[in-house]
Amino acid sequence: SYELTQPPSVSVSPGQTARITCSGDALPKQYAYWYQQKPGQAPVLVIYKDSERPSGIPERFSGSSSGTTVTLTISGVQAEDEADYYCQSADSSGTLWVFGGGTKLTVL
Amino acid sequence: QVQLVQSGAEVKKPGASVKVSCKASGYTFTSYAMHWVRQAPGQRLEWMGWINAGNGNTKYSQKFQGRVTITRDTSASTAYMELSSLRSEDTAVYYCARDVLDCSGGSCAPVGTFDIWGQGTMVTVSS
């Protein structure tokens, strides 16, 4: 079955830039989406279609794509950004969906 | 405002079935798809399947094929997820999530923008 691979954890100091990667064989063909999840809460969409930002999401959140890897970048990280981040995409058929394993962002 | 409100927590015995509801409001229910996603305690998000709320077409993850059924009631703007033959490993929070439908290719399919999520429903499977 199709898999998306993320690093388990990323740590940064406040004000620095955090980069979270997600790798998958179908990513050159399928869009990626990113979700932020804080403890006890439902996920929140922060990036869609690789690099688009929904209304209400701060400009410090951005996304990019290169080959089989997509990246979520958080510039000027704030304490409130500490959360789990999940990438999500479809397999090559475009009708079956999968989430990455999640990355815990720690703000030191 | 656009929101999805799910049914309350459930406790089930192994082998039983559970049916979770997801009531939509603030948008045209039949113009979107609805996904179901679950998250076991301390684990990753896991996609289960989706339904085209307009025509009722469904697609399921291979992992749950044969055990999960997603339906909808358009008159009530509500989607349902039923999981059968429950086992302890099914203990999880179950979420519904709205998605945009792309009908440009002749048939409609969700695009993957899970933009609105329900609050989650805890299902506990225990003897």
Coordinates of C-alpha atoms in Angstrom, one line a residue:
Chain A
S1 CA 0.0 0.0 0.0
Y2 CA 1.1 3.6 -0.6
E3 CA 3.0 5.4 2.2
L4 CA 4.0 8.9 3.0
T5 CA 7.2 9.3 5.1
Q6 CA 7.8 12.2 7.6
P7 CA 10.4 12.7 10.2
P8 CA 9.1 11.9 13.7
S9 CA 10.2 15.1 15.2
V10 CA 11.6 18.6 14.5
S11 CA 12.8 21.1 17.1
V12 CA 13.4 24.8 16.7
S13 CA 13.8 27.9 18.8
P14 CA 11.2 30.7 18.7
G15 CA 11.7 33.0 15.7
Q16 CA 13.6 30.3 13.7
T17 CA 12.4 28.5 10.6
A18 CA 11.0 25.0 10.8
R19 CA 11.0 22.7 7.8
I20 CA 9.0 19.5 7.8
T21 CA 9.4 17.1 4.9
C22 CA 7.1 14.4 3.5
S23 CA 8.2 11.9 0.9
G24 CA 6.1 9.7 -1.4
D25 CA 6.4 8.1 -4.8
A26 CA 3.2 9.6 -6.2
L27 CA 3.8 13.2 -5.0
P28 CA 5.1 14.4 -8.4
K29 CA 1.6 13.5 -9.7
Q30 CA -0.6 14.2 -6.7
Y31 CA -1.1 17.4 -4.6
A32 CA -0.1 17.3 -1.0
Y33 CA -2.0 18.8 2.0
W34 CA -0.8 19.7 5.5
Y35 CA -2.7 19.6 8.7
Q36 CA -1.8 20.9 12.2
Q37 CA -3.2 19.0 15.2
K38 CA -2.9 20.1 18.8
P39 CA -3.6 17.8 21.7
G40 CA -7.2 16.8 22.1
Q41 CA -8.3 18.8 19.0
A42 CA -9.3 17.9 15.4
P43 CA -6.8 18.6 12.7
V44 CA -6.7 22.0 10.9
L45 CA -5.8 22.4 7.3
V46 CA -2.8 24.7 6.9
I47 CA -1.7 24.1 3.3
Y48 CA -3.6 22.7 0.3
K49 CA -2.5 21.8 -3.2
D50 CA 1.2 21.8 -2.2
S51 CA 1.5 25.5 -1.5
E52 CA -1.9 27.3 -1.2
R53 CA -2.8 28.7 2.2
P54 CA -6.4 28.7 3.4
S55 CA -7.9 31.9 4.7
G56 CA -7.2 32.5 8.3
I57 CA -3.8 30.7 8.3
P58 CA -0.9 32.9 9.1
E59 CA 1.5 33.9 6.3
R60 CA 4.4 32.3 8.1
F61 CA 3.0 28.9 6.9
S62 CA 4.1 27.9 3.4
G63 CA 4.5 24.8 1.3
S64 CA 6.6 23.7 -1.6
S65 CA 7.2 20.7 -3.8
S66 CA 10.1 19.1 -5.5
G67 CA 10.0 15.7 -7.1
T68 CA 8.9 13.1 -4.6
T69 CA 9.3 15.4 -1.6
V70 CA 7.0 18.2 -0.3
T71 CA 8.0 20.6 2.5
L72 CA 6.0 22.6 5.0
T73 CA 7.9 25.6 6.1
I74 CA 7.0 27.7 9.2
S75 CA 9.0 31.0 9.3
G76 CA 9.4 32.8 12.5
V77 CA 8.1 29.9 14.6
Q78 CA 6.0 30.9 17.6
A79 CA 5.2 28.9 20.7
E80 CA 1.6 28.4 19.5
D81 CA 2.9 26.5 16.5
E82 CA 4.0 23.6 18.7
A83 CA 1.8 20.7 17.4
D84 CA 1.8 17.6 15.4
Y85 CA 1.8 18.1 11.6
Y86 CA 0.6 15.6 9.1
C87 CA 1.0 15.5 5.3
Q88 CA -1.7 13.9 3.2
S89 CA -2.0 13.0 -0.4
A90 CA -3.6 10.4 -2.8
D91 CA -2.1 7.4 -4.4
S92 CA -1.4 7.3 -8.1
S93 CA -5.1 6.5 -8.8
G94 CA -6.1 9.7 -7.1
T95 CA -9.0 8.1 -5.3
L96 CA -7.4 6.5 -2.2
W97 CA -6.0 8.8 0.4
V98 CA -3.2 8.4 2.9
F99 CA -1.6 10.4 5.8
G100 CA 2.0 10.5 6.7
G101 CA 3.1 9.3 10.1
G102 CA 3.1 12.8 11.6
T103 CA 5.9 15.1 12.8
K104 CA 5.9 16.6 16.3
L105 CA 7.1 20.1 16.2
T106 CA 8.7 21.2 19.4
V107 CA 9.4 24.9 20.1
L108 CA 12.3 25.0 22.5
Chain B
Q1 CA -21.2 29.0 9.9
V2 CA -20.0 25.9 8.2
Q3 CA -19.7 23.0 10.7
L4 CA -19.8 19.3 11.2
V5 CA -21.3 18.0 14.4
Q6 CA -20.7 14.3 15.3
S7 CA -22.5 11.9 17.5
G8 CA -21.4 11.2 21.1
A9 CA -18.9 8.7 22.5
E10 CA -19.6 5.0 22.2
V11 CA -18.5 1.9 24.2
K12 CA -18.8 -1.4 22.4
K13 CA -18.0 -5.0 23.0
P14 CA -15.7 -7.0 20.6
G15 CA -17.6 -8.3 17.6
A16 CA -20.3 -5.6 17.8
S17 CA -20.8 -2.8 15.3
V18 CA -20.8 1.0 15.7
K19 CA -22.5 3.7 13.7
V20 CA -21.2 7.3 14.0
S21 CA -23.1 10.2 12.5
C22 CA -21.9 13.6 11.2
K23 CA -24.4 16.3 10.7
A24 CA -23.4 19.1 8.3
S25 CA -24.7 22.7 8.4
G26 CA -23.9 26.0 6.7
Y27 CA -23.3 24.7 3.2
T28 CA -24.9 22.6 0.5
F29 CA -24.4 19.1 1.7
T30 CA -24.8 17.4 -1.7
S31 CA -22.1 19.5 -3.4
Y32 CA -19.3 18.0 -1.3
A33 CA -17.7 14.7 -0.4
M34 CA -17.3 13.5 3.2
H35 CA -14.3 11.5 4.4
W36 CA -13.9 9.4 7.5
V37 CA -10.6 9.4 9.3
R38 CA -9.7 7.7 12.6
Q39 CA -6.9 8.2 15.1
A40 CA -6.0 5.5 17.7
P41 CA -4.6 6.9 21.0
G42 CA -1.1 8.4 20.4
Q43 CA -1.1 7.2 16.7
R44 CA -1.3 8.7 13.3
L45 CA -4.3 9.8 11.4
E46 CA -5.7 6.9 9.3
W47 CA -8.0 7.5 6.3
M48 CA -11.0 5.1 6.1
G49 CA -13.0 6.1 3.1
W50 CA -15.2 8.7 1.5
I51 CA -18.7 9.3 0.1
N52 CA -19.9 11.6 -2.6
A53 CA -22.8 13.2 -0.7
G54 CA -24.5 14.0 -3.9
N55 CA -24.8 10.6 -5.6
G56 CA -23.8 8.3 -2.8
N57 CA -20.7 6.8 -4.5
T58 CA -18.1 5.5 -2.0
K59 CA -14.5 4.4 -1.9
Y60 CA -12.9 2.6 1.0
S61 CA -9.4 2.0 2.2
Q62 CA -8.3 -1.6 1.5
K63 CA -7.6 -2.0 5.2
F64 CA -11.3 -1.5 6.1
Q65 CA -12.9 -3.0 3.0
G66 CA -15.7 -5.3 4.0
R67 CA -15.9 -3.9 7.5
V68 CA -16.8 -0.3 6.9
T69 CA -19.9 1.2 5.3
I70 CA -20.3 4.9 4.7
T71 CA -23.8 6.2 3.9
R72 CA -25.6 9.5 3.8
D73 CA -29.1 10.9 4.3
T74 CA -29.5 14.0 2.1
S75 CA -32.7 15.1 3.8
A76 CA -30.9 15.3 7.1
S77 CA -27.6 16.6 5.7
T78 CA -25.9 13.8 7.6
A79 CA -23.2 11.3 6.8
Y80 CA -22.7 8.0 8.6
M81 CA -19.9 5.6 9.2
E82 CA -20.6 2.1 10.3
L83 CA -17.7 -0.2 11.4
S84 CA -18.5 -3.9 12.1
S85 CA -16.7 -6.8 13.7
L86 CA -15.1 -4.5 16.2
R87 CA -11.9 -5.4 18.0
S88 CA -9.8 -3.7 20.6
E89 CA -7.6 -2.2 17.9
D90 CA -10.5 -0.2 16.7
T91 CA -10.5 1.9 19.8
A92 CA -9.9 5.4 18.4
V93 CA -11.3 8.9 17.8
Y94 CA -13.3 8.9 14.5
Y95 CA -13.5 12.1 12.5
C96 CA -15.6 13.2 9.5
A97 CA -14.1 15.8 7.2
R98 CA -15.6 17.7 4.3
D99 CA -13.9 17.7 0.9
V100 CA -14.4 19.5 -2.4
L101 CA -15.7 17.5 -5.3
D102 CA -14.1 17.8 -8.7
C103 CA -16.6 16.8 -11.4
S104 CA -14.5 18.1 -14.4
G105 CA -13.6 14.6 -15.6
G106 CA -17.2 13.4 -16.2
S107 CA -17.3 11.6 -12.8
C108 CA -16.9 13.3 -9.5
A109 CA -14.1 12.6 -7.1
P110 CA -12.8 14.4 -4.0
V111 CA -9.7 16.5 -4.4
G112 CA -8.2 16.0 -1.0
T113 CA -8.9 19.4 0.7
F114 CA -10.2 18.2 4.1
D115 CA -11.2 21.8 5.0
I116 CA -13.8 21.3 7.7
W117 CA -13.6 18.6 10.4
G118 CA -16.0 17.3 12.9
Q119 CA -15.1 17.4 16.6
G120 CA -14.4 13.7 16.7
T121 CA -16.2 10.7 18.3
M122 CA -14.4 8.4 20.7
V123 CA -15.2 4.8 20.2
T124 CA -14.0 2.4 22.8
V125 CA -14.0 -1.4 22.2
S126 CA -13.7 -3.3 25.4
S127 CA -15.0 -6.5 26.9

